[in-house]
Protein backbone atom coordinates (compact mmCIF):
# COMPACT_ATOMS: atom_id res chain seq x y z
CA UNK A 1 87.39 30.25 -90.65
CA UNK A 2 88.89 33.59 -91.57
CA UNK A 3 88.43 35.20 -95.66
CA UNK A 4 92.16 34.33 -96.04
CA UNK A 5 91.81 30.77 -94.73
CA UNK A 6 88.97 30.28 -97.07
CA UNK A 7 90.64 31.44 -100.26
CA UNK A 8 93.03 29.32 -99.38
CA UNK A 9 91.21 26.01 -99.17
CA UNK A 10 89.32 27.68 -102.01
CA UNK A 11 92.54 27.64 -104.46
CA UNK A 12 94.07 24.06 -103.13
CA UNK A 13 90.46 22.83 -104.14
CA UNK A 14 91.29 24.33 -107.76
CA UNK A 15 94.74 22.65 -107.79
CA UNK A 16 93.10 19.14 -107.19
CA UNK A 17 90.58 19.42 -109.48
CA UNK A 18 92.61 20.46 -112.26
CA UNK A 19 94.87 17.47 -111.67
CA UNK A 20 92.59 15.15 -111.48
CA UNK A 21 90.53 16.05 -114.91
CA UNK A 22 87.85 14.07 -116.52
CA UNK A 23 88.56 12.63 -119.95
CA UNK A 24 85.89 14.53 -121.30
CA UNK A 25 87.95 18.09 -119.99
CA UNK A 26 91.18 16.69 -120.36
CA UNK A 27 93.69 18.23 -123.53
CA UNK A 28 93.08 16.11 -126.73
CA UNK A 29 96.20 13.47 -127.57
CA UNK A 30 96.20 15.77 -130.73
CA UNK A 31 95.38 18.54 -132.72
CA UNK A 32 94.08 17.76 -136.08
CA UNK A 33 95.69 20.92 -137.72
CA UNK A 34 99.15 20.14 -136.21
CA UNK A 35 99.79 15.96 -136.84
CA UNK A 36 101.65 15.67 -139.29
CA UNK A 37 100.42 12.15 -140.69
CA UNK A 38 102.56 10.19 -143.33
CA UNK A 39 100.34 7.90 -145.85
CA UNK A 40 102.19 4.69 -147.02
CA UNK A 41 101.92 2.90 -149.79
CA UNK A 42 103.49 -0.35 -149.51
CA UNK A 43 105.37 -1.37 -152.19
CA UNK A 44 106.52 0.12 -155.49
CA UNK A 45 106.35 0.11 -159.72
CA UNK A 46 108.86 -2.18 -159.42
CA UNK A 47 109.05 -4.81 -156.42
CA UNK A 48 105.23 -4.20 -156.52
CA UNK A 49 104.02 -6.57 -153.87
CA UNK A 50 101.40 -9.35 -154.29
CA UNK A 51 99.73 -9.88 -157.83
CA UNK A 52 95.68 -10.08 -157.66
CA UNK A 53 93.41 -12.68 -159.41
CA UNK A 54 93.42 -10.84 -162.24
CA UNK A 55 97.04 -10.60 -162.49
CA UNK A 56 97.09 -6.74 -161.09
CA UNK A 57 99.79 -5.66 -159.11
CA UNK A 58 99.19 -4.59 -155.58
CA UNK A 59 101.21 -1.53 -155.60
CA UNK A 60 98.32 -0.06 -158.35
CA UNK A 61 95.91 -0.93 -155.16
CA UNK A 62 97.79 -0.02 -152.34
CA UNK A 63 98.54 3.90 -154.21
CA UNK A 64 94.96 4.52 -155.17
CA UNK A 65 93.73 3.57 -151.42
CA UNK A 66 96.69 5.62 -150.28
CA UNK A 67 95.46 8.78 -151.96
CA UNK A 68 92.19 8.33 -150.85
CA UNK A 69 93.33 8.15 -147.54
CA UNK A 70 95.28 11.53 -147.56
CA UNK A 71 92.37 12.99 -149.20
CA UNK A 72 89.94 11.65 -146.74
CA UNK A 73 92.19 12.88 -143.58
CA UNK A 74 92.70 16.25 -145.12
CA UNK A 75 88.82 16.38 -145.59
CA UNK A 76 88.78 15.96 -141.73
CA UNK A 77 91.29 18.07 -140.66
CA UNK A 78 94.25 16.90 -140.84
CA UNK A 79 95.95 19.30 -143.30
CA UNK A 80 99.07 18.02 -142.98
CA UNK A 81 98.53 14.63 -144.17
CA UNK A 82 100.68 13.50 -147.29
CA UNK A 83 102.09 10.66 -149.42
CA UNK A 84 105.08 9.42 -147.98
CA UNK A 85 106.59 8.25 -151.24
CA UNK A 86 104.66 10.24 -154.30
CA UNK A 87 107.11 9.21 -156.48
CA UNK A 88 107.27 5.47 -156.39
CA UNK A 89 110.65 4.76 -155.22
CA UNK A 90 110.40 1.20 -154.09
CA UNK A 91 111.72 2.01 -150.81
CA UNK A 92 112.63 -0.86 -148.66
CA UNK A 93 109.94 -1.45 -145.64
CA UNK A 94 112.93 0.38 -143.12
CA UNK A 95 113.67 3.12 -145.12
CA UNK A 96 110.12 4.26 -145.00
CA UNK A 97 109.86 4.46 -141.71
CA UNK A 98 113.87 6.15 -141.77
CA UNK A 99 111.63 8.73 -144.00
CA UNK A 100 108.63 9.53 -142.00
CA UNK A 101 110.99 9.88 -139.11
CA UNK A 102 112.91 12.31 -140.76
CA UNK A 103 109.96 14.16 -141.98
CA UNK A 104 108.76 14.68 -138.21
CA UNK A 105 105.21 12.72 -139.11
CA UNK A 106 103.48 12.03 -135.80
CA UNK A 107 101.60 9.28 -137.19
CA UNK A 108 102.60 6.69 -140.17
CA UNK A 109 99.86 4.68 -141.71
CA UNK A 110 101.11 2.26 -144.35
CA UNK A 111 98.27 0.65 -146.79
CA UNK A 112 98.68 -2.92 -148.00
CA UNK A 113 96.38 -5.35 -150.15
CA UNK A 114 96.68 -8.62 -148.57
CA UNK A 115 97.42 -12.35 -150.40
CA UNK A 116 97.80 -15.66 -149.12
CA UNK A 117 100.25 -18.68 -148.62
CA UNK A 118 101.13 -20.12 -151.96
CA UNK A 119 99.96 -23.71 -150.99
CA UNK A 120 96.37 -22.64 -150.94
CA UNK A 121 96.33 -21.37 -154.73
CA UNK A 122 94.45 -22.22 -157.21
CA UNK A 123 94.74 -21.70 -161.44
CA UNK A 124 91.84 -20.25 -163.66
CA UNK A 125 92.62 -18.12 -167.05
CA UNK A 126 92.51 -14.44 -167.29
CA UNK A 127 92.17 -12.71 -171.24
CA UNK A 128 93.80 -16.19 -172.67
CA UNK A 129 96.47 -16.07 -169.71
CA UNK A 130 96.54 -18.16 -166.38
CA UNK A 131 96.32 -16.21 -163.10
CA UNK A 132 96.71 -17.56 -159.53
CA UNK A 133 93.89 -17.32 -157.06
CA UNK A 134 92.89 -17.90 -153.79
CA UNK A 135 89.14 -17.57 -152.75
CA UNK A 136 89.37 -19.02 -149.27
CA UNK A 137 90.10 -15.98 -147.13
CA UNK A 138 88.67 -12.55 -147.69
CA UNK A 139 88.51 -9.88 -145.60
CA UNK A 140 90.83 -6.60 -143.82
CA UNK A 141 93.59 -6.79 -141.20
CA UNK A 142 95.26 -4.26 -139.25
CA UNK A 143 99.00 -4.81 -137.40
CA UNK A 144 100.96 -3.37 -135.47
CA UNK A 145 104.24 -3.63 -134.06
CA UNK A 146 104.82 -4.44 -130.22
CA UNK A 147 108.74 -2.85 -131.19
CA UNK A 148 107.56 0.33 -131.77
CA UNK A 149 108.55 3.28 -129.19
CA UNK A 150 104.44 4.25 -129.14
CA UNK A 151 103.53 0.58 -129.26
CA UNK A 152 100.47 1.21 -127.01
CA UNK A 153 99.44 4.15 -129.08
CA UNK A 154 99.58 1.96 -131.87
CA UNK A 155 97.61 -0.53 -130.73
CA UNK A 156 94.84 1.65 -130.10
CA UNK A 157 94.29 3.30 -133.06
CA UNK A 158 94.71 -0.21 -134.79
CA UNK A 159 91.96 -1.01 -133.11
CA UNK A 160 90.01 1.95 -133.76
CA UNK A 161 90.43 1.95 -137.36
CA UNK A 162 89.66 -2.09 -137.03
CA UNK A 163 86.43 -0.91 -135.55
CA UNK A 164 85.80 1.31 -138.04
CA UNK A 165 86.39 -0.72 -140.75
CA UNK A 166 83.41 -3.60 -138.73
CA UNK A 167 81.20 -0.52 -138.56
CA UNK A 168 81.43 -0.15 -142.27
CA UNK A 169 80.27 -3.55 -142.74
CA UNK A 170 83.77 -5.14 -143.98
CA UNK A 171 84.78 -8.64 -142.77
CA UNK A 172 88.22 -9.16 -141.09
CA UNK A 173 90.23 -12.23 -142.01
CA UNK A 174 91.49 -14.71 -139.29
CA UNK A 175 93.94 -16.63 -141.81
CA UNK A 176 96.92 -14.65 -140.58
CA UNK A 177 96.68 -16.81 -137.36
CA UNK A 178 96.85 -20.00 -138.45
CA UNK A 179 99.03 -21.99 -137.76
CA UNK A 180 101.39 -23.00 -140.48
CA UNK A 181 104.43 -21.90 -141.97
CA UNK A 182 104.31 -17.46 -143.17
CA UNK A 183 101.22 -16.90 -140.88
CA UNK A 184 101.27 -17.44 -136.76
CA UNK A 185 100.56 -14.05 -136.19
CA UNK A 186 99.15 -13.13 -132.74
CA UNK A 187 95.18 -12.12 -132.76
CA UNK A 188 95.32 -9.35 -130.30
CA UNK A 189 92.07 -8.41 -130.81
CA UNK A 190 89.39 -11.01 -132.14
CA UNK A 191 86.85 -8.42 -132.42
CA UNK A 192 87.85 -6.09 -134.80
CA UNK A 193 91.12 -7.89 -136.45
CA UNK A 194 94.39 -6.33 -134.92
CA UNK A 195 97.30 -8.70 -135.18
CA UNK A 196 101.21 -8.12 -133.81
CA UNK A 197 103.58 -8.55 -136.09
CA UNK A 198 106.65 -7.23 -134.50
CA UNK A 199 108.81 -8.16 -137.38
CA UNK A 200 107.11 -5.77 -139.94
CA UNK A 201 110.46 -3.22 -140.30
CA UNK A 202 108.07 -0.15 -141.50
CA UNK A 203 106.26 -0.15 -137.97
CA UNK A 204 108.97 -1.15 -136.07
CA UNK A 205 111.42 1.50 -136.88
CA UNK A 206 108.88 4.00 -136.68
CA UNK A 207 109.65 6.69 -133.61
CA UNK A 208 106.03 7.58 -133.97
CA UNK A 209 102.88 5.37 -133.61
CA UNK A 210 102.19 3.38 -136.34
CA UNK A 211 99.86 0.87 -137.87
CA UNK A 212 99.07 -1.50 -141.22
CA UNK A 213 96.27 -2.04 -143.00
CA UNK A 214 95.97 -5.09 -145.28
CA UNK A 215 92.54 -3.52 -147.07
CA UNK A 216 91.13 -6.70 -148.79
CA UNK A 217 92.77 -10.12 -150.14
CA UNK A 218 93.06 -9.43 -153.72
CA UNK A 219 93.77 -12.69 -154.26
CA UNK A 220 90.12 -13.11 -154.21
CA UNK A 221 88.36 -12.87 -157.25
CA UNK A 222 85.16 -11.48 -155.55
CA UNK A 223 86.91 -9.34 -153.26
CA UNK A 224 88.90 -7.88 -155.97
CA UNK A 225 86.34 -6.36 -158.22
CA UNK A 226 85.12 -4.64 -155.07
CA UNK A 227 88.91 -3.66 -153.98
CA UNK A 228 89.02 -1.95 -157.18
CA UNK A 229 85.89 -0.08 -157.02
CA UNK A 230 85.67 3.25 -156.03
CA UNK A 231 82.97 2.62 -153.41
CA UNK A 232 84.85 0.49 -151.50
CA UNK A 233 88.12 2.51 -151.47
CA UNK A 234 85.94 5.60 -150.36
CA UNK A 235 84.11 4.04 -147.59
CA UNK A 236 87.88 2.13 -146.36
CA UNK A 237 89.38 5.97 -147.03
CA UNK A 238 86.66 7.18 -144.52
CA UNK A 239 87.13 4.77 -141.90
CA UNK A 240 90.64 5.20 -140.90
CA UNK A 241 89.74 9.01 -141.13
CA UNK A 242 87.47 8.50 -138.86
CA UNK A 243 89.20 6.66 -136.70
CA UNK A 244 92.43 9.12 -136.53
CA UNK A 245 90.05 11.80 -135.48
CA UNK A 246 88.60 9.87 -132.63
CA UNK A 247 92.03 8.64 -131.76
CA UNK A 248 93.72 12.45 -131.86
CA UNK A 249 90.16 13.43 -129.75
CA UNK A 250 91.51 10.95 -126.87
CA UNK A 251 93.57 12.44 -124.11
């Protein structure tokens, strides 16, 4: 075989082994520097969600996690994390995904404290006042929405942030699948607690992936006090920052 034949074979060689790249050498989904990720806190001052045990609303929860979280994703990299509503608007569920489309976020993560069905409350009394509680289900979710455009991009990083959350020792609650009347949601994965829940408007309407969290029941009284500590909001802040860095690392 002649020099020229041999550079020849030589170069189509190259060609195939570029196209046919491990995962290991093939280009990240992301770069950390460049995703623009928008933080959501569900809810509002004024339509402020679920009220805790203690008779707390869940937006207070959902904006201190939610500030955590952009603090903990900017700690990793991701310098172009940010609130998606610092002010407090009460934007309806659509309209925040309307504004991290229009804000050109590659990722939207929306943060959620989680309640129950009202059937399964109970009454005790709070500083002379009675407060509804439920201490039957404790415990994280994650959701996403099989609607969205990047469903199976969603999906994934649901679970990895699901996974993350088990690694950090937290307990995922099953009572979203039951089934009764508010709940029937489909267990995708009954490892690390990813449901579908294609009728949640803030994923669905999303152009970009996109995922929930439901951080804790504070409807529990046990799982309240440690909702509202600073330990567990850190260590929940780190997990989905960890697992949006091993989901941007993914080709």
């Amino acid at each position: 075989m002649g020099a020229r034949a041999t550079r020849a074979l030589f170069l189509a060689s190259l060609v195939l082994a570029c196209l046919n790249l491990s995962p290991a050498l093939a280009p990240a989904k992301c770069l950390p520097g460049n995703l623009s990720i928008a933080v959501d806190a569900g809810h509002g001052p004024k339509i402020s969600g679920a009220t805790s045990a203690t008779g707390q609303p869940e937006y207070a929860f959902n904006l201190r996690l939610a500030k955590q979280v952009v603090a903990a994703l900017k700690a990793a990299g991701f310098s172009r994390a940010f609130l998606l509503d610092p002010k407090g608007t009460d934007l309806p569920p659509a309209a925040r995904a309307a504004r991290a489309n229009a804000a050109g976020a590659g990722l939207l993560l929306s943060v959620h404290h989680d309640s129950a069905q009202p059937q399964f409350f109970e009454t005790w009394t709070v500083d002379g006042k009675p407060r509804r509680y439920c201490d039957l289900y404790h415990g994280y979710s994650v959701f996403y929405s099989g609607r969205n455009p990047k469903a199976a991009a969603s999906l994934d990083l649901a679970k990895r942030i699901g996974g993350r959350m088990t690694a950090a020792g937290f307990p995922f609650t099953r009572h979203h699948a039951a089934d009764i009347p508010g709940e029937r949601r489909p267990l995708v994965d009954d490892k690390v607690g990813v449901y579908r829940y294609d009728g949640l408007a803030v994923l669905a309407r999303a152009r970009m992936p996109a995922v929930l969290l439901e951080a804790g029941v504070i409807v529990n009284r046990e799982e309240e006090k440690e909702l509202a500590g600073g330990k567990r909001q850190e260590k929940t802040a780190q997990a989905i920052a960890q697992a949006v860095t091993n989901w941007c690392a993914v080709p």
